């Protein structure tokens, strides 16, 4: 969740670190800090709250030097405070550490270090790492005081062997000022390669302004960054070669481009995200689909006995939509699991089960653990993610990338539609391999899928209708979203978006279950948004709306253009294009995103960085 940035080169480190940390703000944080090495000593600044507070501090007390580490912290151990903010140093000031993740055995390590005379100044688990490296550094220095560089590397390696848990680490030693060390286990960490400079970061956007040449570190890797050299070591200390990846994202993609918020920009980027995700996979005219990248052969596809979608939050909702489509078009039984539940039980996986893990970042801790459990049980795994080189893309047997570009807003929008597009492609691809749908029908479905970006573009025009609706309801403290069949997951997603960014309590519910509890909540103070676009359950939804209206509910209807019946049954109507029912989730989610956005803006909420949330949940 936290953000890490390290730099070594000829530039002023402060400038580079601040710029990179700004681009990592979307990950969520409650404090920030920076350390720069100059003249063989460290100079450190930390502050609570927004990064602007750190910038103000740096204006008053500047840092100068060409090597440094920066960090944005999201509290896990210890309240947000200056003392708990990163970086953390040992008592002598020789070793400085920044850390993402959780050191699970920090209490036992802390007790042992205190017994050795080490004093702790924070409540964090991270400070343990600084003192642990320091204890080995000092011991090695006594034996071989002249081999400072080797001692530093060895001290880090020995400390890591004692640490249990997850980490991405950036480490500096004042006696070895020309070296930055990075290490990772179950937390993302990358290296950016420059000319006469190199970078360490927890995510790609932090360094895109400086380089597009990136190394994605693997599990257990230790990396040594010098000004003109980068060396990767495996967990046994053996030098290894890691491939370099060329990042295709334009840095401008990570800017707001005139929009007030990243979320608003990303909502409007969805037509482009859909086109980019379909590109090279779908032939628009013929409807032919090529997903050979899944590495699933026709023989394997015919043998699949079950599909398990695994995800968290928005990704779980995408999986729910996928379950309807998979069972309808492929005939394969499908189960959808919340990753954090899947990983803590002993799930029964049938032989020839395909586990599809969905994660925007590809770093979601629970989803990553679930994939490892599925692999251990013999399942074939496939991941759907938006970040090339992320942990899930390396752990799974196959990968389907959503080519949405960087998503900065914490509340996912374009990544969700990208996930749905990939799920539609996967469904039709498996249907073709299994011959479960006639070829001419598959081609028609593919042609319809190719039209989605145009339908989304048309749907975005409904914003002018939604703004006054948001003004009517932004002061309400609760909301109910109803949907059926394929649009039940969209009701869940609409409710999630509203609660994430506006802090209004909202609940998504299957409309057919309304009489089994939620109807008790309905009165004139309860706004109800009903997804009532044309479908096989249209008449059922009308009945649900009538039940709600008879109890005083204020109904907002999401309906198909040309539907005049609904006008008499709802206080407000938002019209969307008439699309095939099976594609309606891709269209119907757009107005719900827009509504949540405008309600949050009217309530004065921090849309891009809602409280207590982070973009990439890399710890439990």
PDB file of N, CA and C in Angstrom, residues 221-260:
ATOM      1  N   UNK A 221      14.514 -11.555  -4.257  1.00  0.00           N
ATOM      2  CA  UNK A 221      15.615 -10.822  -4.894  1.00  0.00           C
ATOM      3  C   UNK A 221      16.182  -9.738  -3.980  1.00  0.00           C
ATOM      4  N   UNK A 222      17.482  -9.542  -4.099  1.00  0.00           N
ATOM      5  CA  UNK A 222      18.193  -8.416  -3.506  1.00  0.00           C
ATOM      6  C   UNK A 222      18.809  -7.652  -4.664  1.00  0.00           C
ATOM      7  N   UNK A 223      18.671  -6.346  -4.683  1.00  0.00           N
ATOM      8  CA  UNK A 223      19.213  -5.577  -5.796  1.00  0.00           C
ATOM      9  C   UNK A 223      20.153  -4.503  -5.275  1.00  0.00           C
ATOM     10  N   UNK A 224      21.274  -4.331  -5.970  1.00  0.00           N
ATOM     11  CA  UNK A 224      22.294  -3.354  -5.610  1.00  0.00           C
ATOM     12  C   UNK A 224      22.306  -2.261  -6.675  1.00  0.00           C
ATOM     13  N   UNK A 225      21.965  -1.044  -6.279  1.00  0.00           N
ATOM     14  CA  UNK A 225      21.914   0.079  -7.209  1.00  0.00           C
ATOM     15  C   UNK A 225      23.091   1.009  -6.972  1.00  0.00           C
ATOM     16  N   UNK A 226      23.888   1.185  -7.998  1.00  0.00           N
ATOM     17  CA  UNK A 226      24.918   2.202  -8.013  1.00  0.00           C
ATOM     18  C   UNK A 226      24.588   3.173  -9.143  1.00  0.00           C
ATOM     19  N   UNK A 227      25.341   4.227  -9.224  1.00  0.00           N
ATOM     20  CA  UNK A 227      25.060   5.250 -10.225  1.00  0.00           C
ATOM     21  C   UNK A 227      25.065   4.693 -11.642  1.00  0.00           C
ATOM     22  N   UNK A 228      26.033   3.827 -11.948  1.00  0.00           N
ATOM     23  CA  UNK A 228      26.194   3.319 -13.314  1.00  0.00           C
ATOM     24  C   UNK A 228      26.013   1.808 -13.423  1.00  0.00           C
ATOM     25  N   UNK A 229      25.450   1.185 -12.373  1.00  0.00           N
ATOM     26  CA  UNK A 229      25.369  -0.268 -12.412  1.00  0.00           C
ATOM     27  C   UNK A 229      24.230  -0.763 -11.523  1.00  0.00           C
ATOM     28  N   UNK A 230      23.592  -1.826 -11.967  1.00  0.00           N
ATOM     29  CA  UNK A 230      22.568  -2.512 -11.172  1.00  0.00           C
ATOM     30  C   UNK A 230      22.893  -3.997 -11.176  1.00  0.00           C
ATOM     31  N   UNK A 231      22.920  -4.592  -9.996  1.00  0.00           N
ATOM     32  CA  UNK A 231      23.202  -6.026  -9.861  1.00  0.00           C
ATOM     33  C   UNK A 231      22.076  -6.670  -9.063  1.00  0.00           C
ATOM     34  N   UNK A 232      21.522  -7.756  -9.583  1.00  0.00           N
ATOM     35  CA  UNK A 232      20.487  -8.512  -8.880  1.00  0.00           C
ATOM     36  C   UNK A 232      21.088  -9.787  -8.299  1.00  0.00           C
ATOM     37  N   UNK A 233      20.722 -10.078  -7.056  1.00  0.00           N
ATOM     38  CA  UNK A 233      21.163 -11.299  -6.384  1.00  0.00           C
ATOM     39  C   UNK A 233      19.938 -12.092  -5.955  1.00  0.00           C
ATOM     40  N   UNK A 234      20.004 -13.420  -6.056  1.00  0.00           N
ATOM     41  CA  UNK A 234      18.895 -14.229  -5.560  1.00  0.00           C
ATOM     42  C   UNK A 234      19.025 -14.378  -4.048  1.00  0.00           C
ATOM     43  N   UNK A 235      18.105 -15.118  -3.428  1.00  0.00           N
ATOM     44  CA  UNK A 235      18.091 -15.212  -1.968  1.00  0.00           C
ATOM     45  C   UNK A 235      19.306 -15.956  -1.420  1.00  0.00           C
ATOM     46  N   UNK A 236      20.051 -16.626  -2.298  1.00  0.00           N
ATOM     47  CA  UNK A 236      21.284 -17.292  -1.873  1.00  0.00           C
ATOM     48  C   UNK A 236      22.523 -16.446  -2.113  1.00  0.00           C
ATOM     49  N   UNK A 237      22.304 -15.213  -2.608  1.00  0.00           N
ATOM     50  CA  UNK A 237      23.423 -14.314  -2.841  1.00  0.00           C
ATOM     51  C   UNK A 237      24.100 -14.494  -4.179  1.00  0.00           C
ATOM     52  N   UNK A 238      23.518 -15.315  -5.043  1.00  0.00           N
ATOM     53  CA  UNK A 238      24.105 -15.552  -6.360  1.00  0.00           C
ATOM     54  C   UNK A 238      23.631 -14.479  -7.335  1.00  0.00           C
ATOM     55  N   UNK A 239      24.576 -13.930  -8.120  1.00  0.00           N
ATOM     56  CA  UNK A 239      24.207 -12.918  -9.101  1.00  0.00           C
ATOM     57  C   UNK A 239      23.342 -13.534 -10.204  1.00  0.00           C
ATOM     58  N   UNK A 240      22.260 -12.845 -10.533  1.00  0.00           N
ATOM     59  CA  UNK A 240      21.314 -13.353 -11.530  1.00  0.00           C
ATOM     60  C   UNK A 240      20.943 -12.232 -12.501  1.00  0.00           C
ATOM     61  N   UNK A 241      20.500 -12.608 -13.678  1.00  0.00           N
ATOM     62  CA  UNK A 241      20.039 -11.651 -14.670  1.00  0.00           C
ATOM     63  C   UNK A 241      18.514 -11.629 -14.663  1.00  0.00           C
ATOM     64  N   UNK A 242      17.946 -10.460 -14.507  1.00  0.00           N
ATOM     65  CA  UNK A 242      16.503 -10.288 -14.604  1.00  0.00           C
ATOM     66  C   UNK A 242      16.188  -9.524 -15.884  1.00  0.00           C
ATOM     67  N   UNK A 243      15.139  -9.910 -16.601  1.00  0.00           N
ATOM     68  CA  UNK A 243      14.829  -9.247 -17.872  1.00  0.00           C
ATOM     69  C   UNK A 243      14.405  -7.790 -17.679  1.00  0.00           C
ATOM     70  N   UNK A 244      14.705  -6.999 -18.676  1.00  0.00           N
ATOM     71  CA  UNK A 244      14.292  -5.600 -18.690  1.00  0.00           C
ATOM     72  C   UNK A 244      13.010  -5.464 -19.489  1.00  0.00           C
ATOM     73  N   UNK A 245      12.067  -4.719 -18.951  1.00  0.00           N
ATOM     74  CA  UNK A 245      10.781  -4.494 -19.606  1.00  0.00           C
ATOM     75  C   UNK A 245      10.675  -3.046 -20.050  1.00  0.00           C
ATOM     76  N   UNK A 246      10.208  -2.839 -21.277  1.00  0.00           N
ATOM     77  CA  UNK A 246       9.975  -1.494 -21.792  1.00  0.00           C
ATOM     78  C   UNK A 246       8.538  -1.107 -21.471  1.00  0.00           C
ATOM     79  N   UNK A 247       8.333  -0.103 -20.640  1.00  0.00           N
ATOM     80  CA  UNK A 247       6.988   0.346 -20.282  1.00  0.00           C
ATOM     81  C   UNK A 247       6.450   1.249 -21.381  1.00  0.00           C
ATOM     82  N   UNK A 248       5.243   0.940 -21.858  1.00  0.00           N
ATOM     83  CA  UNK A 248       4.677   1.665 -22.983  1.00  0.00           C
ATOM     84  C   UNK A 248       3.803   2.834 -22.557  1.00  0.00           C
ATOM     85  N   UNK A 249       3.472   2.918 -21.270  1.00  0.00           N
ATOM     86  CA  UNK A 249       2.633   4.021 -20.820  1.00  0.00           C
ATOM     87  C   UNK A 249       3.330   5.348 -21.049  1.00  0.00           C
ATOM     88  N   UNK A 250       2.546   6.328 -21.490  1.00  0.00           N
ATOM     89  CA  UNK A 250       3.033   7.702 -21.603  1.00  0.00           C
ATOM     90  C   UNK A 250       2.869   8.366 -20.242  1.00  0.00           C
ATOM     91  N   UNK A 251       3.897   9.097 -19.753  1.00  0.00           N
ATOM     92  CA  UNK A 251       3.743   9.782 -18.465  1.00  0.00           C
ATOM     93  C   UNK A 251       2.517  10.686 -18.409  1.00  0.00           C
ATOM     94  N   UNK A 252       2.114  11.224 -19.576  1.00  0.00           N
ATOM     95  CA  UNK A 252       0.949  12.101 -19.612  1.00  0.00           C
ATOM     96  C   UNK A 252      -0.306  11.346 -19.193  1.00  0.00           C
ATOM     97  N   UNK A 253      -0.312  10.012 -19.430  1.00  0.00           N
ATOM     98  CA  UNK A 253      -1.468   9.212 -19.031  1.00  0.00           C
ATOM     99  C   UNK A 253      -1.696   9.274 -17.531  1.00  0.00           C
ATOM    100  N   UNK A 254      -0.665   9.546 -16.784  1.00  0.00           N
ATOM    101  CA  UNK A 254      -0.791   9.589 -15.329  1.00  0.00           C
ATOM    102  C   UNK A 254      -1.091  10.997 -14.821  1.00  0.00           C
ATOM    103  N   UNK A 255      -1.359  11.933 -15.703  1.00  0.00           N
ATOM    104  CA  UNK A 255      -1.722  13.283 -15.307  1.00  0.00           C
ATOM    105  C   UNK A 255      -3.229  13.475 -15.479  1.00  0.00           C
ATOM    106  N   UNK A 256      -3.756  14.544 -14.956  1.00  0.00           N
ATOM    107  CA  UNK A 256      -5.211  14.728 -14.937  1.00  0.00           C
ATOM    108  C   UNK A 256      -5.791  15.233 -16.253  1.00  0.00           C
ATOM    109  N   UNK A 257      -4.948  15.756 -17.126  1.00  0.00           N
ATOM    110  CA  UNK A 257      -5.375  16.182 -18.472  1.00  0.00           C
ATOM    111  C   UNK A 257      -6.588  17.110 -18.444  1.00  0.00           C
ATOM    112  N   UNK A 258      -6.604  18.039 -17.505  1.00  0.00           N
ATOM    113  CA  UNK A 258      -7.673  19.023 -17.467  1.00  0.00           C
ATOM    114  C   UNK A 258      -8.852  18.662 -16.596  1.00  0.00           C
ATOM    115  N   UNK A 259      -8.936  17.407 -16.170  1.00  0.00           N
ATOM    116  CA  UNK A 259     -10.013  16.996 -15.270  1.00  0.00           C
ATOM    117  C   UNK A 259      -9.664  17.399 -13.842  1.00  0.00           C
ATOM    118  N   UNK A 260     -10.698  17.634 -13.044  1.00  0.00           N
ATOM    119  CA  UNK A 260     -10.461  18.046 -11.662  1.00  0.00           C
ATOM    120  C   UNK A 260      -9.876  16.901 -10.843  1.00  0.00           C
TER     121      UNK A 260
END
